[in-house]
Coordinates of C-alpha atoms and ligand atoms in Angstrom, one line a residue:
M1 CA 106.7 155.3 200.4
T2 CA 109.4 157.2 199.2
D3 CA 110.1 160.5 201.2
A4 CA 112.6 163.5 200.9
A5 CA 115.3 161.7 202.8
E6 CA 115.1 158.6 200.5
L7 CA 115.3 160.7 197.4
R8 CA 118.3 162.7 198.8
R9 CA 120.2 159.2 199.4
R10 CA 119.2 158.2 195.9
T11 CA 120.4 161.4 194.4
A12 CA 123.7 161.2 196.1
A13 CA 124.0 157.3 194.9
L14 CA 123.3 158.9 191.2
L15 CA 125.8 161.6 191.6
A16 CA 128.4 159.2 193.0
A17 CA 128.1 156.7 190.3
H18 CA 128.1 159.4 187.8
P19 CA 129.7 162.4 188.7
P20 CA 128.5 165.2 186.4
A21 CA 132.1 166.8 185.8
T22 CA 133.2 163.3 184.1
T23 CA 129.8 162.0 182.7
G24 CA 128.8 162.9 179.4
R25 CA 125.4 164.8 179.3
L26 CA 123.3 162.2 177.5
D27 CA 124.7 159.4 179.7
F28 CA 124.0 161.4 183.0
L29 CA 120.5 162.3 181.7
R30 CA 119.8 158.3 181.1
A31 CA 121.2 157.3 184.4
R32 CA 118.9 159.8 186.2
F33 CA 115.8 158.4 184.3
D34 CA 116.9 155.0 185.0
A35 CA 117.4 155.6 188.6
G36 CA 113.7 156.9 188.9
L37 CA 114.9 160.5 189.5
A38 CA 113.6 162.1 186.2
W39 CA 110.1 162.7 187.2
V40 CA 109.5 161.2 190.7
H41 CA 105.9 161.1 190.5
F42 CA 106.0 158.7 187.5
P43 CA 106.1 154.7 188.0
A44 CA 108.9 153.0 188.9
G45 CA 111.0 151.6 185.6
L46 CA 109.5 154.8 183.8
G47 CA 111.7 157.3 185.1
G48 CA 109.9 157.8 188.5
L49 CA 109.5 155.9 192.1
D50 CA 105.6 156.6 192.3
A51 CA 106.8 159.5 194.9
P52 CA 104.6 162.5 195.8
R53 CA 105.1 164.8 192.7
A54 CA 105.8 167.7 195.0
L55 CA 109.3 166.0 196.0
Q56 CA 110.6 166.7 192.6
A57 CA 112.1 169.9 193.9
V58 CA 114.1 168.1 196.3
V59 CA 115.8 166.2 193.3
D60 CA 116.1 169.0 191.1
A61 CA 117.8 171.4 194.1
E62 CA 120.3 168.6 194.9
L63 CA 121.1 168.0 191.2
A64 CA 121.5 171.7 190.4
A65 CA 123.8 172.5 193.5
A66 CA 126.0 169.3 192.2
G67 CA 126.2 170.9 188.7
A68 CA 124.3 168.3 187.0
P69 CA 123.1 168.8 183.5
D70 CA 119.5 169.1 183.0
N71 CA 117.5 168.1 180.0
D72 CA 116.6 171.7 178.6
P73 CA 112.9 171.8 179.5
G74 CA 112.3 174.8 177.1
R75 CA 113.4 172.8 174.1
I76 CA 111.3 169.7 174.9
G77 CA 108.3 171.3 176.6
I78 CA 105.6 169.8 174.5
G79 CA 107.0 166.2 175.3
L80 CA 107.1 167.0 179.0
G81 CA 104.2 168.8 179.5
M82 CA 101.9 167.2 177.2
A83 CA 102.9 164.0 175.5
A84 CA 104.2 162.4 178.5
P85 CA 101.2 162.5 180.6
T86 CA 98.9 161.3 177.7
V87 CA 101.0 158.4 177.1
L88 CA 101.5 157.7 180.7
R89 CA 97.5 157.7 181.0
Y90 CA 96.7 156.0 177.7
G91 CA 99.9 154.1 176.3
T92 CA 100.1 150.6 176.4
D93 CA 103.0 149.1 178.3
A94 CA 105.2 148.7 175.1
Q95 CA 104.4 152.4 174.2
K96 CA 105.5 153.6 177.5
R97 CA 108.8 151.8 177.5
R98 CA 109.3 153.2 173.8
F99 CA 108.6 156.5 174.2
L100 CA 109.1 157.9 177.7
R101 CA 112.9 157.4 178.0
P102 CA 114.1 159.4 174.9
L103 CA 111.3 162.0 175.3
W104 CA 112.5 162.9 179.0
T105 CA 116.3 163.0 177.9
G106 CA 115.6 165.2 174.8
E107 CA 116.9 162.6 172.2
E108 CA 113.4 162.7 170.9
V109 CA 111.6 165.9 170.5
W110 CA 107.9 165.9 170.3
C111 CA 105.3 168.4 168.7
Q112 CA 101.5 168.6 168.9
L113 CA 99.5 168.2 165.8
F114 CA 96.0 169.5 166.6
S115 CA 95.0 172.8 165.3
E116 CA 94.2 173.3 161.8
P117 CA 93.0 176.2 159.6
G118 CA 89.5 175.5 160.2
A119 CA 89.8 174.1 163.7
G120 CA 91.4 175.9 166.6
S121 CA 89.4 176.9 169.5
D122 CA 86.5 174.5 168.0
L123 CA 89.5 171.8 168.0
A124 CA 86.7 169.0 167.6
A125 CA 85.8 170.1 164.2
L126 CA 89.0 169.2 162.8
A127 CA 89.2 167.6 159.3
T128 CA 92.2 165.5 159.0
R129 CA 91.1 162.1 158.2
A130 CA 92.6 158.6 159.5
A131 CA 91.4 155.8 157.4
R132 CA 92.0 152.3 158.5
D133 CA 93.7 150.1 156.0
G134 CA 93.0 146.3 155.3
D135 CA 95.9 145.3 157.6
G136 CA 94.3 147.2 160.6
D137 CA 97.1 150.2 160.3
W138 CA 96.1 153.8 159.2
T139 CA 96.5 156.2 156.5
V140 CA 96.3 159.9 157.4
D141 CA 95.8 162.9 155.0
G142 CA 95.1 166.5 156.0
Q143 CA 96.6 170.0 157.2
K144 CA 97.7 170.9 160.5
V145 CA 98.9 174.3 161.3
W146 CA 100.8 176.5 164.4
T147 CA 102.6 173.2 164.9
S148 CA 105.7 174.5 167.4
S149 CA 108.8 172.5 167.1
A150 CA 107.7 170.6 164.0
H151 CA 110.8 171.4 162.3
L152 CA 112.7 169.6 165.3
A153 CA 110.5 166.9 166.2
R154 CA 110.8 163.1 165.9
W155 CA 107.2 162.5 167.1
A156 CA 104.1 164.3 167.1
I157 CA 100.8 163.6 169.1
L158 CA 98.2 163.6 166.4
L159 CA 94.3 164.1 166.6
A160 CA 92.4 162.7 163.5
R161 CA 88.9 161.9 162.3
T162 CA 88.4 158.4 162.1
D163 CA 84.5 158.6 161.8
P164 CA 82.7 161.8 159.8
D165 CA 79.2 160.0 160.5
V166 CA 79.0 160.5 164.2
P167 CA 78.9 164.1 166.3
K168 CA 82.2 165.8 166.1
H169 CA 83.7 164.9 169.5
R170 CA 82.9 161.2 168.9
G171 CA 84.5 160.4 165.8
L172 CA 88.1 161.3 166.7
T173 CA 91.1 159.0 167.5
Y174 CA 94.3 159.9 168.8
F175 CA 97.8 158.7 167.4
V176 CA 101.6 159.0 167.9
C177 CA 102.8 160.1 164.4
D178 CA 106.5 159.7 163.1
M179 CA 107.5 163.2 161.8
T180 CA 110.1 161.2 159.7
A181 CA 107.8 159.0 157.9
P182 CA 106.8 159.5 154.1
G183 CA 104.3 161.9 153.3
V184 CA 105.0 164.4 156.4
E185 CA 105.9 167.8 155.1
V186 CA 106.9 170.6 157.4
R187 CA 106.8 174.2 156.3
P188 CA 107.9 176.9 158.6
L189 CA 105.6 179.8 159.3
R190 CA 107.2 183.2 160.3
Q191 CA 105.3 184.8 163.4
I192 CA 105.3 188.6 164.8
T193 CA 108.9 188.3 166.4
G194 CA 110.3 187.2 163.0
E195 CA 111.3 183.8 164.3
A196 CA 109.5 180.6 162.8
E197 CA 109.1 178.7 166.0
F198 CA 106.1 176.9 164.3
N199 CA 105.0 175.3 161.1
E200 CA 102.3 174.4 158.8
V201 CA 102.4 170.2 158.5
F202 CA 101.2 168.7 155.5
L203 CA 100.1 165.0 155.8
T204 CA 99.7 163.0 152.6
G205 CA 98.8 159.3 152.8
V206 CA 101.0 159.3 156.1
R207 CA 101.0 155.7 157.3
I208 CA 100.5 154.9 161.0
P209 CA 100.7 151.6 162.4
D210 CA 97.9 150.7 164.9
A211 CA 100.4 149.9 167.6
H212 CA 100.8 154.0 167.5
R213 CA 97.4 154.6 168.4
L214 CA 96.8 156.0 172.0
G215 CA 93.6 154.9 173.5
P216 CA 90.7 153.2 171.9
V217 CA 89.2 154.2 168.3
G218 CA 86.8 157.0 168.5
D219 CA 87.8 158.0 172.1
G220 CA 90.3 160.7 170.8
W221 CA 88.3 163.6 172.5
Q222 CA 88.7 162.2 175.7
V223 CA 92.6 161.4 175.3
A224 CA 93.1 165.1 173.9
R225 CA 91.4 166.4 177.2
T226 CA 94.3 164.9 179.2
T227 CA 96.8 166.5 176.6
L228 CA 94.9 170.0 177.0
M229 CA 94.4 170.2 180.6
N230 CA 98.3 169.5 181.0
E231 CA 99.2 171.8 178.3
R232 CA 97.4 174.9 180.2
V233 CA 99.4 174.0 183.5
A234 CA 102.7 173.4 181.3
I235 CA 102.3 177.0 179.9
G236 CA 100.9 178.7 182.9
G237 CA 102.0 176.9 186.0
A238 CA 106.1 177.0 185.6
R239 CA 107.3 176.7 189.1
L240 CA 109.0 180.1 190.2
P241 CA 110.9 181.5 192.8
R242 CA 109.7 184.8 194.2
E243 CA 110.6 187.6 191.8
G244 CA 111.3 184.8 189.0
G245 CA 110.4 184.8 185.4
M246 CA 109.0 188.0 183.9
I247 CA 108.3 190.1 187.1
G248 CA 112.0 189.3 187.9
V249 CA 113.3 190.8 184.8
A250 CA 111.0 193.9 185.3
A251 CA 112.3 194.3 188.8
A252 CA 116.0 194.2 187.4
A253 CA 115.5 196.7 184.8
W254 CA 113.9 199.1 187.6
R255 CA 116.9 198.7 189.7
D256 CA 119.5 198.9 187.0
H257 CA 118.1 202.1 185.2
P258 CA 117.5 204.5 188.1
G259 CA 117.4 207.4 185.4
L260 CA 114.4 206.2 183.6
R261 CA 112.2 205.9 186.9
T262 CA 108.8 207.8 187.0
H263 CA 106.2 207.8 189.8
D264 CA 103.8 206.3 187.7
L265 CA 105.9 203.5 186.4
H266 CA 106.8 202.6 190.0
Q267 CA 103.0 202.6 191.1
R268 CA 102.4 200.4 188.2
L269 CA 105.6 197.9 188.6
L270 CA 104.5 197.5 192.4
K271 CA 100.9 196.5 191.4
L272 CA 102.4 194.4 188.9
W273 CA 104.9 192.8 191.5
V274 CA 101.9 191.8 193.8
E275 CA 99.8 190.3 191.1
A276 CA 102.7 188.3 190.2
E277 CA 103.4 186.9 193.4
A278 CA 99.7 186.3 194.3
T279 CA 99.6 184.3 190.8
R280 CA 102.8 182.5 191.9
L281 CA 101.4 181.4 195.1
T282 CA 98.2 180.4 193.6
G283 CA 100.3 178.2 191.4
E284 CA 101.8 176.7 194.4
R285 CA 98.3 175.5 195.5
L286 CA 97.4 174.3 192.0
R287 CA 100.6 171.9 192.1
Q288 CA 99.6 170.7 195.6
Q289 CA 96.3 169.5 193.8
L290 CA 98.3 168.2 190.8
A291 CA 100.1 166.0 193.1
Q292 CA 96.7 164.1 193.6
G293 CA 96.1 163.3 190.1
Q294 CA 95.5 164.8 186.6
P295 CA 95.0 168.6 186.3
G296 CA 91.6 170.0 186.3
P297 CA 90.1 173.0 184.7
E298 CA 91.5 175.1 187.3
G299 CA 94.7 175.1 185.3
S300 CA 92.7 176.9 182.7
G301 CA 92.6 179.7 185.1
M302 CA 96.2 179.6 186.1
K303 CA 96.8 180.0 182.2
L304 CA 94.7 182.8 181.7
A305 CA 96.2 184.8 184.6
F306 CA 99.9 183.9 183.4
A307 CA 98.9 185.1 179.8
R308 CA 97.5 188.4 181.0
L309 CA 100.2 188.9 183.6
A310 CA 103.0 188.4 181.0
Q311 CA 101.5 190.6 178.4
R312 CA 100.9 193.6 180.9
I313 CA 104.4 193.1 182.4
S314 CA 106.3 192.9 179.0
G315 CA 104.3 196.0 178.2
W316 CA 105.4 197.8 181.1
E317 CA 109.0 196.8 180.4
V318 CA 108.8 198.4 176.7
E319 CA 107.4 201.5 178.3
F320 CA 110.2 201.8 181.0
R321 CA 113.1 201.0 178.5
G322 CA 111.8 203.7 176.2
E323 CA 113.9 203.5 173.0
A324 CA 116.0 200.3 174.0
G325 CA 112.4 198.6 174.6
L326 CA 111.8 198.8 170.9
T327 CA 114.8 196.7 169.6
Y328 CA 115.9 193.3 169.8
D329 CA 118.3 190.9 168.0
D330 CA 117.7 189.1 165.3
W331 CA 117.2 185.6 166.6
T332 CA 115.5 184.2 163.1
L333 CA 115.4 180.4 163.6
R334 CA 117.9 179.7 166.2
R335 CA 117.7 179.8 170.0
P336 CA 121.3 180.2 171.4
E337 CA 122.3 177.6 174.1
G338 CA 121.2 178.6 177.4
V339 CA 119.2 181.7 176.6
D340 CA 115.4 181.5 177.5
F341 CA 112.5 183.9 177.2
T342 CA 113.8 185.9 180.0
G343 CA 117.1 186.1 178.7
R344 CA 116.4 188.2 175.7
E345 CA 115.3 191.8 175.2
A346 CA 112.3 193.8 176.3
G347 CA 111.2 194.1 172.6
Y348 CA 111.2 190.5 172.0
R349 CA 109.5 189.7 175.1
Y350 CA 106.5 191.9 174.4
L351 CA 106.0 190.5 171.0
R352 CA 106.3 186.9 172.0
A353 CA 103.9 187.4 175.0
K354 CA 101.1 188.2 172.5
G355 CA 101.1 184.6 171.8
N356 CA 100.6 183.6 175.4
S357 CA 96.8 184.4 175.2
I358 CA 96.4 182.2 172.0
E359 CA 98.5 179.2 172.5
G360 CA 97.2 176.5 174.4
G361 CA 93.7 178.0 174.0
T362 CA 92.9 181.5 173.8
S363 CA 91.9 183.7 176.9
E364 CA 88.2 183.7 175.8
V365 CA 87.9 180.1 175.5
L366 CA 89.5 179.6 178.9
L367 CA 87.1 182.1 180.4
N368 CA 84.6 179.9 179.1
I369 CA 86.1 176.7 180.7
V370 CA 86.3 178.5 184.2
A371 CA 82.8 179.8 183.9
E372 CA 81.4 176.2 183.0
R373 CA 83.4 173.8 185.1
V374 CA 85.1 176.1 187.8
L375 CA 82.0 178.3 188.8
G376 CA 79.0 176.2 187.4
L377 CA 77.8 178.8 185.4
P378 CA 75.4 177.7 182.4
S379 CA 77.2 176.6 179.1
E380 CA 77.3 178.2 175.9
P381 CA 74.5 177.4 173.5
R382 CA 75.8 174.4 171.0
T383 CA 74.0 173.7 168.1
D384 CA 76.1 171.0 166.5
K385 CA 76.5 168.6 169.5
D386 CA 74.2 165.8 168.1
A387 CA 74.7 166.5 164.1
A388 CA 77.1 164.0 162.3
W389 CA 80.4 166.0 161.8
K390 CA 80.1 165.5 158.1
D391 CA 76.7 167.5 158.0
L392 CA 78.2 170.5 159.9
P393 CA 78.7 173.4 157.7
R394 CA 82.4 174.3 156.9
Ligands
FAD401 C1 102.7 180.7 169.9 C2 101.7 179.3 169.5 C3 102.1 178.3 169.3 C4 101.2 177.3 168.8 N1 101.7 175.9 168.9 C5 100.6 175.2 168.8 C6 101.1 173.8 168.4 O1 102.2 173.4 168.6 N2 100.2 172.8 168.0 C7 98.8 173.2 167.9 O2 98.1 172.1 167.4 N3 98.2 174.4 167.8 C8 99.2 175.4 168.3 N4 98.9 176.5 168.4 C9 97.6 177.0 168.2 C10 96.6 177.1 169.0 O3 96.0 176.4 169.8 C11 95.2 178.1 168.3 O4 95.8 179.2 167.5 C12 94.1 178.2 169.2 O5 93.7 177.1 169.8 C13 93.4 179.4 168.8 O6 92.6 178.9 167.4 P1 92.7 179.6 166.1 O7 94.0 180.4 166.1 O8 92.0 178.9 165.1 O9 91.7 181.0 166.4 P2 90.0 180.8 166.4 O10 89.7 179.7 167.1 O11 89.5 181.2 165.2 O12 89.6 182.1 167.5 C14 89.5 183.2 166.8 C15 89.2 184.4 168.0 O13 87.7 183.8 168.2 C16 87.7 183.6 169.8 N5 86.6 182.6 170.0 C17 86.7 181.3 169.5 N6 85.6 180.7 170.0 C18 85.2 181.1 170.9 C19 84.1 181.1 172.0 N7 83.8 180.2 172.0 N8 83.8 182.1 172.9 C20 84.5 183.4 172.9 N9 85.5 183.5 172.0 C21 85.8 182.8 171.0 C22 89.1 183.3 170.1 O14 89.2 183.5 171.5 C23 89.9 184.3 169.1 O15 90.1 185.4 169.9 C24 99.9 177.7 168.8 C25 99.3 179.0 168.9 C26 100.4 179.9 169.2 C27 99.9 181.4 168.9

């Protein structure tokens, strides 16, 4: 069993063999992956050491203290948080070997081709068709929407309908789609912040080899559930120090601008601070469960709490900052190196946080999941469970 002391020893060996000051960023990241120190809970040979997930923090702290480069997780969040756990669980050995290393180092960006104009919350209703060709490979036709990072991506996780004659959840298959393949067209969509973080993606006669299918034909919904459960943890479950993230920004603003303080804003900030800390500690508990396997529906509760809190804190911040809270720089289509969500202006954060209760499952849908799968309350009436997808009204 790999323990903290062993991880420290291996991290020191990595740093000695590849000093960050004299090693190129990509070379260092590749060496870190090969040393099993990328995601320590992954299997040996695939960037990990089969170690407890909680011990990742030991490696990360040692590397940060040594000034080692990271893999810019904000840029490759969909690959790390969603594609990787799905490939790990359902991929063949060849798929794991091909995809995981460049995914983790950030050499290959991933995006998620799930949502469609007629299928968001009701994702299983999606209409993009994948038809099998004579040679066993697939041809895909359809339209996806809200595809974050599609303009940067080399690969996509794609959910498509392979059998319209069975009920909607049963006729889906999960693929890895090459975003550079002929027939893939990416068109930017501008959002409320002014940026085009996401896109429409049109798929016209796109060929996907059967070797890029993840999981059995017709089992796409099961595979997608792994992605979605992980997505909610990826969005809502980031590991933060006390007063990290949004509440840290709000508290810093309070300290930096004594002239703007009022009694009411003080009371509200204190309440938000307590809620943020309670949410953070709940996240720590959730990660202890994660250490033992795949995330469960509890991750939906975490994402729900995160979205509500982010919107309330960013709203507080705009109110506190007054006029300064209403302005922000034009970041259109670019993300300055090293600047993340918390490094931008209050006005930007306020607008971007609106999407938190939509992306990765809306808050209403997550409430349904918590009600049914965590609290055991009766499920919503579903009239379309047994009808063939092709017979559903659209
Ligand atoms: C910033 C951002 C990034 C995104 N990135 C991606 C991406 O990379 N890839 C991708 O595939 N998708 C992405 N999405 C899409 C996202 O997953 C969908 O927008 C989301 O699932 C909701 O679907 P919809 O927009 O079709 O809304 P709808 O499903 O049409 O919902 C409309 C409203 O109805 C409510 N509603 C729907 N069903 C129920 C129900 N059963 N009970 C109660 N209320 C209900 C919803 O809560 C919502 O308020 C992104 C979205 C955002 C905002």
